[in-house]
Short mmCIF file of C-alpha atoms in Angstrom, two decimals:
data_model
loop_
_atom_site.label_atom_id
_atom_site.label_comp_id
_atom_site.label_asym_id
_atom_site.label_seq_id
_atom_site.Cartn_x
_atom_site.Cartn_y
_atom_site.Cartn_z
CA UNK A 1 4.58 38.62 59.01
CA UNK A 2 2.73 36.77 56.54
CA UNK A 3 4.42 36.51 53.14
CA UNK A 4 2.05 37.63 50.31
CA UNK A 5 2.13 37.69 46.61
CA UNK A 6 5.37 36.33 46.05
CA UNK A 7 4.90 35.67 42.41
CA UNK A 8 4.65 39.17 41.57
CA UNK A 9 7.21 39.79 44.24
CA UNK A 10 9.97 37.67 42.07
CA UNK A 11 8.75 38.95 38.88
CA UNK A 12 9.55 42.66 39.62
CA UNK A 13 13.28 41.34 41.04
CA UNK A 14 13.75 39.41 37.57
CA UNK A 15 12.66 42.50 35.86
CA UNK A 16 15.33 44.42 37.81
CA UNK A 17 18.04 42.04 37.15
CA UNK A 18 17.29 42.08 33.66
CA UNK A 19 16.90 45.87 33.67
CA UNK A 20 20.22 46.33 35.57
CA UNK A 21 22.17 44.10 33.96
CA UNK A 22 22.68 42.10 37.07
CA UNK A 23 26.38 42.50 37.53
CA UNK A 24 26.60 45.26 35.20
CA UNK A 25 26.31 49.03 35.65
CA UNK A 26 25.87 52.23 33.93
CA UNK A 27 27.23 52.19 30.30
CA UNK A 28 28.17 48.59 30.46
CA UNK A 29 24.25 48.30 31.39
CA UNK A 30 22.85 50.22 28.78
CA UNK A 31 25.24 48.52 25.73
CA UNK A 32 24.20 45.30 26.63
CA UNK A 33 22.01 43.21 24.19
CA UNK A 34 18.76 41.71 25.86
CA UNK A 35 18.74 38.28 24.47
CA UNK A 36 15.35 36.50 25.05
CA UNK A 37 14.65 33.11 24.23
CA UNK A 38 10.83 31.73 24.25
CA UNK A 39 9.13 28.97 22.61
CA UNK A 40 5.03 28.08 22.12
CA UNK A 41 4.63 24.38 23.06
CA UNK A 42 1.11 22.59 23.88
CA UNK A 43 -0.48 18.70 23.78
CA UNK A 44 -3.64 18.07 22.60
CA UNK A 45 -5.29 14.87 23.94
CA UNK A 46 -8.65 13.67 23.50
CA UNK A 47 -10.54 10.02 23.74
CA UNK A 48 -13.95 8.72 23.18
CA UNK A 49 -14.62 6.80 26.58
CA UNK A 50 -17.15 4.49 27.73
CA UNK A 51 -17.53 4.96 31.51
CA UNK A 52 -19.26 3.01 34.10
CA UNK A 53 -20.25 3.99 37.79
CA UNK A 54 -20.45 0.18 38.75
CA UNK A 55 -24.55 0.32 37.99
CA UNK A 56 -24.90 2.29 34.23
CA UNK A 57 -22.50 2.63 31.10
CA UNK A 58 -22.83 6.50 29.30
CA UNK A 59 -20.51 7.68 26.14
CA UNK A 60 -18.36 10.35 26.41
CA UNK A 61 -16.03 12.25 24.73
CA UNK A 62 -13.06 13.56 27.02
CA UNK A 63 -10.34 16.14 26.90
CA UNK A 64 -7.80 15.18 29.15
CA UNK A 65 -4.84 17.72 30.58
CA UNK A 66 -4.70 19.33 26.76
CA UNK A 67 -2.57 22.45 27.45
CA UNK A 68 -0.91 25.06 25.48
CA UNK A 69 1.71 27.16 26.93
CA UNK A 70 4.06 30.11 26.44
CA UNK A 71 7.82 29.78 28.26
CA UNK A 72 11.17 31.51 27.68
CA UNK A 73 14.47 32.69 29.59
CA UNK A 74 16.62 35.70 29.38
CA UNK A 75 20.24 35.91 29.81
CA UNK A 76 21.79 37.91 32.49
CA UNK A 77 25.36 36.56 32.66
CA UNK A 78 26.52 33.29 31.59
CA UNK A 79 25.10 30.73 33.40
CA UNK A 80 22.65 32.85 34.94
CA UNK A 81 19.02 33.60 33.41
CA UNK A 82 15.43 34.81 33.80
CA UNK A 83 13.30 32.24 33.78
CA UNK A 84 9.10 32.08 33.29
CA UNK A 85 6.61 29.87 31.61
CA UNK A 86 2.56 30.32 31.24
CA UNK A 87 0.59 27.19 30.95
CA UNK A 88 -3.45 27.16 30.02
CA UNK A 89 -5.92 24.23 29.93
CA UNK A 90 -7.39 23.32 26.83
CA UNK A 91 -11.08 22.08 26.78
CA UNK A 92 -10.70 20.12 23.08
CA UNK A 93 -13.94 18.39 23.29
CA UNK A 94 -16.05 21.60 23.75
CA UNK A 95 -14.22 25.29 23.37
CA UNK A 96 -12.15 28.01 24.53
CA UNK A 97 -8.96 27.80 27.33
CA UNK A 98 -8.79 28.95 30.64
CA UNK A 99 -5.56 30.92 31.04
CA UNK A 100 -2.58 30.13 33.50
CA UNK A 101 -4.44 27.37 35.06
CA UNK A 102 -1.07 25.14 35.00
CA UNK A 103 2.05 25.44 35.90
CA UNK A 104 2.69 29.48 36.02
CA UNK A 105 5.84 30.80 37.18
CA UNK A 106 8.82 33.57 37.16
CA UNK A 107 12.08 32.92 38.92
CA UNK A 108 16.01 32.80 38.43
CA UNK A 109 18.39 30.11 37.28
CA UNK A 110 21.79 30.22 38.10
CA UNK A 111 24.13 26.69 36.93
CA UNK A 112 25.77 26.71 40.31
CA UNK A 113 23.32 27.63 42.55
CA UNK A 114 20.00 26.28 41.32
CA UNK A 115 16.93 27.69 40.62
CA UNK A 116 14.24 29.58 42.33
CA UNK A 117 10.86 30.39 41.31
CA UNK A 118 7.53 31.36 42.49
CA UNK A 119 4.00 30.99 41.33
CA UNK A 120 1.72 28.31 40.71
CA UNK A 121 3.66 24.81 40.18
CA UNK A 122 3.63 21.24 40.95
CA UNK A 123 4.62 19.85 44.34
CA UNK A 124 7.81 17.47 44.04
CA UNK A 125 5.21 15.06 45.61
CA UNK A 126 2.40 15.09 42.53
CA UNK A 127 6.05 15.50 40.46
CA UNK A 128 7.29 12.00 42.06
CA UNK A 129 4.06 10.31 40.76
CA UNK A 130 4.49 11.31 36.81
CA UNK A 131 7.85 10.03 36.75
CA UNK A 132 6.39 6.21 36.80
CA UNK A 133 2.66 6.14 35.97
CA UNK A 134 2.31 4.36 32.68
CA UNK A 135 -1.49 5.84 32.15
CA UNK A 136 -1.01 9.55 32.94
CA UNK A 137 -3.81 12.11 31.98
CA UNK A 138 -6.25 8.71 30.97
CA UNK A 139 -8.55 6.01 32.67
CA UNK A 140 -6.06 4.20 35.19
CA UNK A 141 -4.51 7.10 36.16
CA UNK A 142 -2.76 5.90 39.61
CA UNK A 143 -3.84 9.52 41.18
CA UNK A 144 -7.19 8.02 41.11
CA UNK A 145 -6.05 5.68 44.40
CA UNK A 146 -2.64 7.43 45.40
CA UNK A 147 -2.48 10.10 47.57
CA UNK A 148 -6.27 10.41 47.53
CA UNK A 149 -7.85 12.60 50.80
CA UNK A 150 -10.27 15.24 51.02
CA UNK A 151 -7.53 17.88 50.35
CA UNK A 152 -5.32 15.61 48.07
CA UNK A 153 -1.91 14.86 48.18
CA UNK A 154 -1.87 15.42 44.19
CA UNK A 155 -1.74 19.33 44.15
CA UNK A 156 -0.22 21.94 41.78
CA UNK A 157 0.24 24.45 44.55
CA UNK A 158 -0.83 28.03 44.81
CA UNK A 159 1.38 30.91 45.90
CA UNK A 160 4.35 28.49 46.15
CA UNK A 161 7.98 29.73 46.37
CA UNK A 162 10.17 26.76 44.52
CA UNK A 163 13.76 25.91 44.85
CA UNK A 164 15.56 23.31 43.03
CA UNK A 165 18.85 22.10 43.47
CA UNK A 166 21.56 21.68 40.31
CA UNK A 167 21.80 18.25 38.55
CA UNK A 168 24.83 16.52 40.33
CA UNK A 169 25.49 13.82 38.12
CA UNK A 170 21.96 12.50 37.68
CA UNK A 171 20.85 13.80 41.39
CA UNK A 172 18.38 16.57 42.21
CA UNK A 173 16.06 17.83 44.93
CA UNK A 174 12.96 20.50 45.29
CA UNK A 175 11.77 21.65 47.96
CA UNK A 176 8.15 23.58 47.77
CA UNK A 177 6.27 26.34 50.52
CA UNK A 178 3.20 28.06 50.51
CA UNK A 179 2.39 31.18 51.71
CA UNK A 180 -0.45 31.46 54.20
CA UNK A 181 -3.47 33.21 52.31
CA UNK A 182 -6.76 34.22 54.55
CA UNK A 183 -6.85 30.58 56.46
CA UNK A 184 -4.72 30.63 59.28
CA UNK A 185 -2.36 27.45 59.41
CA UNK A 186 -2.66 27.04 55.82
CA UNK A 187 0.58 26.33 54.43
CA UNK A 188 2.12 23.33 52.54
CA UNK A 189 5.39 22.01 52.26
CA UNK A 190 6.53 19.21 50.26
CA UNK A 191 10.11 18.66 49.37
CA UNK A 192 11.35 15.68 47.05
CA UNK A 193 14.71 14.38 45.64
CA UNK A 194 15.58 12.05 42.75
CA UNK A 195 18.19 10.30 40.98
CA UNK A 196 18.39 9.25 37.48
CA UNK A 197 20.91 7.48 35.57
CA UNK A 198 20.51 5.74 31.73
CA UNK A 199 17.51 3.67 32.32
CA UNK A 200 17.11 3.77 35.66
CA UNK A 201 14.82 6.33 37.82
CA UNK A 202 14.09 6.41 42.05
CA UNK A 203 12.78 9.14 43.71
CA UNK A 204 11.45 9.86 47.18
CA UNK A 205 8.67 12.76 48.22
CA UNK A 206 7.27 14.41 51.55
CA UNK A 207 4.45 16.72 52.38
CA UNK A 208 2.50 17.99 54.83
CA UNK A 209 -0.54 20.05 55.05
CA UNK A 210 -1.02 22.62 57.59
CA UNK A 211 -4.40 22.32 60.20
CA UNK A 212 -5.99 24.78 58.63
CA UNK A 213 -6.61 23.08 55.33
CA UNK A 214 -7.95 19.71 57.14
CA UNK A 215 -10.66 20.90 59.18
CA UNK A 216 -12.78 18.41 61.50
CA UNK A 217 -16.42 17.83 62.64
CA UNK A 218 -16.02 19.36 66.56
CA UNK A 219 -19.86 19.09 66.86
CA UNK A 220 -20.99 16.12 65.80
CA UNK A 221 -23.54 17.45 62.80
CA UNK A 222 -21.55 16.08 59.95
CA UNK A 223 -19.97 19.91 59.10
CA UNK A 224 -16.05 20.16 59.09
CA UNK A 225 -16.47 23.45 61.17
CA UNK A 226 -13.03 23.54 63.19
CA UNK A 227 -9.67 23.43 61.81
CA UNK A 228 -7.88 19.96 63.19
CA UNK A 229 -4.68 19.92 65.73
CA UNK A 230 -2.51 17.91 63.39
CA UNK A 231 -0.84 17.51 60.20
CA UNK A 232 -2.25 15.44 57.54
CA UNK A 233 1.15 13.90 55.99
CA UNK A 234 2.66 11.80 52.90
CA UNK A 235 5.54 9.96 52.42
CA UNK A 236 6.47 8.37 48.84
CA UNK A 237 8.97 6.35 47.50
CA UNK A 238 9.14 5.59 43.80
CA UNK A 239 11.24 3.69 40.78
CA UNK A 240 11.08 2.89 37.26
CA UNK A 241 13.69 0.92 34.98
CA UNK A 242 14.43 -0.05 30.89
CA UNK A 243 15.69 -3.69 30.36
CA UNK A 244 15.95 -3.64 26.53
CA UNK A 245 12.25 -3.37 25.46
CA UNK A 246 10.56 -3.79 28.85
CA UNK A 247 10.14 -1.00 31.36
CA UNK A 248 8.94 -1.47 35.04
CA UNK A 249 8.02 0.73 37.57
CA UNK A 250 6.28 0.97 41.09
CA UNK A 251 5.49 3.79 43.63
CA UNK A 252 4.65 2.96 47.35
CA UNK A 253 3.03 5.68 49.63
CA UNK A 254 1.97 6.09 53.64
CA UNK A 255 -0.55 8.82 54.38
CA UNK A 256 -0.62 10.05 58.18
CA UNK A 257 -3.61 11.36 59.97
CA UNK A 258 -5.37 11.50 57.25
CA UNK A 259 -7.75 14.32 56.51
CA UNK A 260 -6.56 15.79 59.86
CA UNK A 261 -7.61 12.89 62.22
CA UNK A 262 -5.02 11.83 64.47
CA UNK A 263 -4.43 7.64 63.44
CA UNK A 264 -6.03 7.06 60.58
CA UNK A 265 -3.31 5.89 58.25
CA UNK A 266 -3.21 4.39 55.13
CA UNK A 267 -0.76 2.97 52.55
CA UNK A 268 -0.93 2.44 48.94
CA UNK A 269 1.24 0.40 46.84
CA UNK A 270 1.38 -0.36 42.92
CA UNK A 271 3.51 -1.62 39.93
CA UNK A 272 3.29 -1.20 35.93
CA UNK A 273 5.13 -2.84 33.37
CA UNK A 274 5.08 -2.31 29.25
CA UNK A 275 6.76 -3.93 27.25
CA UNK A 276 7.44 -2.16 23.47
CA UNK A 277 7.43 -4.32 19.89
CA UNK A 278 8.37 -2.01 17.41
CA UNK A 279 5.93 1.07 16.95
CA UNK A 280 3.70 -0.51 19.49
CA UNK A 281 3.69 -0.91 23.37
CA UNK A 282 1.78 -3.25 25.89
CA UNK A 283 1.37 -2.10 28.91
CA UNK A 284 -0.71 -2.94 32.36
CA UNK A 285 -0.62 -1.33 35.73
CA UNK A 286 -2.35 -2.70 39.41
CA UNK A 287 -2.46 -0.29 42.62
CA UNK A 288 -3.90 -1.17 45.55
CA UNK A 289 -4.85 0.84 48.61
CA UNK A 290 -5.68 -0.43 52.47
CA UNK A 291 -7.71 2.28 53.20
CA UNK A 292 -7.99 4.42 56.28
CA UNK A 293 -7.49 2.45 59.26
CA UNK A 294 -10.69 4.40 61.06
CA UNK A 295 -12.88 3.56 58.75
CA UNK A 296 -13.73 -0.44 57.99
CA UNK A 297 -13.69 -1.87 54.58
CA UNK A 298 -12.32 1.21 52.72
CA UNK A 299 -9.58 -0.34 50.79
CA UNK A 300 -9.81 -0.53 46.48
CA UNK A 301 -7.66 -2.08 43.81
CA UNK A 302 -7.33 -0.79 40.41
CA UNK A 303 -6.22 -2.58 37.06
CA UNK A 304 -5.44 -1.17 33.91
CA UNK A 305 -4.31 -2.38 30.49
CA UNK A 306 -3.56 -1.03 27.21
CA UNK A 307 -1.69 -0.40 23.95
CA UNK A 308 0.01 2.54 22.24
CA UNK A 309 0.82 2.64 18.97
CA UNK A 310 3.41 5.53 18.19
CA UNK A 311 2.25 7.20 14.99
CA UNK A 312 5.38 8.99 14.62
CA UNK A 313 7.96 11.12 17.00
CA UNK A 314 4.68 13.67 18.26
CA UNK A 315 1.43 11.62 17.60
CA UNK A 316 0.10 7.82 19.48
CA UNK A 317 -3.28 6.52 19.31
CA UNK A 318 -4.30 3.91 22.54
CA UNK A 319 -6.92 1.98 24.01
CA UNK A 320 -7.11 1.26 27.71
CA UNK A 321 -9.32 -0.52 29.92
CA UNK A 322 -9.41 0.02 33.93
CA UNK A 323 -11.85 -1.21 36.53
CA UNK A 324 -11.74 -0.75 40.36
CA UNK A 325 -13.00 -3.05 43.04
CA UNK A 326 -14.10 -1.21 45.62
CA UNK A 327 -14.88 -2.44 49.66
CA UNK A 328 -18.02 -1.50 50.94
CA UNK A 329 -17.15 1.99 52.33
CA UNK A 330 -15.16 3.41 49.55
CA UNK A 331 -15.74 5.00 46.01
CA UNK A 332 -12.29 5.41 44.33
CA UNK A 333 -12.65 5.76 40.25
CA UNK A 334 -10.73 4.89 37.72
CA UNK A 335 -11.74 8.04 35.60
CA UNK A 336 -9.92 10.86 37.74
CA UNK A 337 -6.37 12.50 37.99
CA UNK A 338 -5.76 13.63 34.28
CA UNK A 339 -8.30 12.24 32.23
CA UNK A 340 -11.13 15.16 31.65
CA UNK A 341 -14.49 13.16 32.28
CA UNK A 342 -14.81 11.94 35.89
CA UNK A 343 -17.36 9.07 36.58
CA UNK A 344 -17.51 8.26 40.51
CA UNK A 345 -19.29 5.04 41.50
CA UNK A 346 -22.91 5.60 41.75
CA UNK A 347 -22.68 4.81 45.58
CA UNK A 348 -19.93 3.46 48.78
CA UNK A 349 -18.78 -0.15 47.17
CA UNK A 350 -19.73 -0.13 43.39
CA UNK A 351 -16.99 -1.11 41.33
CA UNK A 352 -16.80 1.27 38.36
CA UNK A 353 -15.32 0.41 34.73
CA UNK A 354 -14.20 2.14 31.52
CA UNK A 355 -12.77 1.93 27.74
CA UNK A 356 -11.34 4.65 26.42
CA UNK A 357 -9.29 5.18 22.90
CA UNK A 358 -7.61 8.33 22.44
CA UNK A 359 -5.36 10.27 20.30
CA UNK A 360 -2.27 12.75 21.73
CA UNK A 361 -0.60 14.80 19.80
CA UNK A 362 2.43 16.86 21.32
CA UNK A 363 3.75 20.39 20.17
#
């Protein structure tokens, strides 16, 4: 039987809990104090950008990832709580929001046992990759050459149940499932674990995409009409560490049977390192990626560098350069992942460019 609307699913059992008092009953129930805790929070992040598709240079002004967001908990028993948050894209540079478009969830948290939750959430593979990119949400991005297929290995799932383990001294995992929705063989599961201690952070990811969602040309006129007979896959191991005022970091990824052909691998590798003086900090970052080993000359670096300049404890101001060097047969950006305006190379093998200074502010 094919599991269906979870999300609403946990939210009437949370409601229960909290209506039943969980482990309490009749009077006991109905004297007890519903204590709800909730909080608005948001980042606003915009930057004027001049972007380049390896061939012509336009202006733009970007809003990239700006979010505001609505999140709270409610006791049950100590220890134990109702948990949900509601997340909405901003667009800063133009108007309006579009509502629950990020991470959007309801689920329980117990100290002992973990937590479980369902809705629409990272996967602890995309969740692996924020923990070390030093150009998140702007030009450089490392999403822009990591994990990149036609389905993406960089996903905030849909109709995902979550679990997450406790924090044992510094060490957690999450494991992530879909349910199947309309496409048959649909499902994704991606599970992750990480460790982190003072200054130091490592982390490991998996997931896998079911057939359905990597369909393949059976007829030879260029249409992905038939879904494929194996599993497009990623594996990711990643790291960061503080020495005083420098921090590096480095993530290093193998995709399998990518977009659901049988053999054609990959691998991507990359490091960053910034190094802070005072309010300010210097920072570069290089990836690399072989490309798919069915299709010749596909492989692209990226560079990055750039300053931040802390304002004070919830503004910065940067500037950031990145370029990509593309082979002849691919067309990775430097403009994607976060950052709002995406620029792809005007054709296979351009090398596209961009400068970009922006402003975030957090709330």
């Amino acid at each position: 039987m094919k599991i269906r609307n979870v999300g609403v699913l946990v939210v009437v059992m949370c409601v229960l809990a909290v209506c039943g008092g969980y482990n309490s009953t009749g009077a006991e129930a109905e004297k007890a104090p519903l204590v709800l805790n909730y909080n608005i929070y948001g980042k606003l992040h915009v930057s004027a950008d001049s972007l380049d598709n390896g061939k012509d240079s336009d202006f733009y002004l970007s809003s990239n990832s700006s979010r505001i967001g609505l999140k709270g908990s409610s006791v049950i028993e100590e220890g134990r709580n109702v948990i949900w948050q509601v997340e909405s894209g901003i667009n800063a540079d133009e108007t309006g929001s579009t509502f629950a478009t990020r991470d959007t969830y309801a689920g329980l948290s117990d100290e002992r046992m973990g937590t479980i939750l369902a809705g629409y959430y990272d996967s602890p593979c995309k969740s692996l990759t924020r923990q070390v990119d030093l150009f998140g949400d702007r030009i450089g991005d490392m999403r822009n050459i990591a994990g990149v297929t036609d389905y993406g290995f960089n996903l905030r799932l849909k109709n995902v149940l979550v679990y997450k383990t406790p924090n044992t001294n510094g060490l957690m995992g999450c494991a992530a499932y879909t349910a199947e929705e309309e496409v048959e063989d649909s499902n994704i599961a991606s599970v992750g674990v990480n460790y982190k201690k003072d200054n130091l952070f490592v982390g490991a990811a998996y997931e896998e995409h079911g057939e359905g969602l990597t369909p393949i040309d059976t007829n030879g006129d260029s249409t992905n009409d038939s879904p494929s007979e194996v599993k497009e896959k990623a594996y990711r191991v990643a790291g960061s560490y503080k020495i005083k005022d420098v921090s590096i970091s480095a993530l290093y990824e193998i995709l399998n049977d990518v977009d659901g052909v049988e053999g054609s691998d990959c691998s991507t590798w990359g490091a960053g390192i910034g190094y802070t003086i005072g309010s300010n900090v210097l920072k570069t970052q290089f990836y690399s990626r072989d490309g798919e080993d069915n299709v010749s000359n596909s492989g692209s670096d990226m560079v990055v560098v750039g300053i931040d300049r802390k304002l004070n404890n919830k503004a910065l101001v940067y500037i950031a350069y990145a370029a990509v060097d593309n082979a002849d047969s691919a067309n990775i950006t430097m403009s994607g992942g976060g950052h709002g305006d995406k620029v792809r190379p005007s054709a296979a093998g351009e090398d596209p460019s961009g400068f970009s200074v922006g402003l975030i502010y957090d709330f």
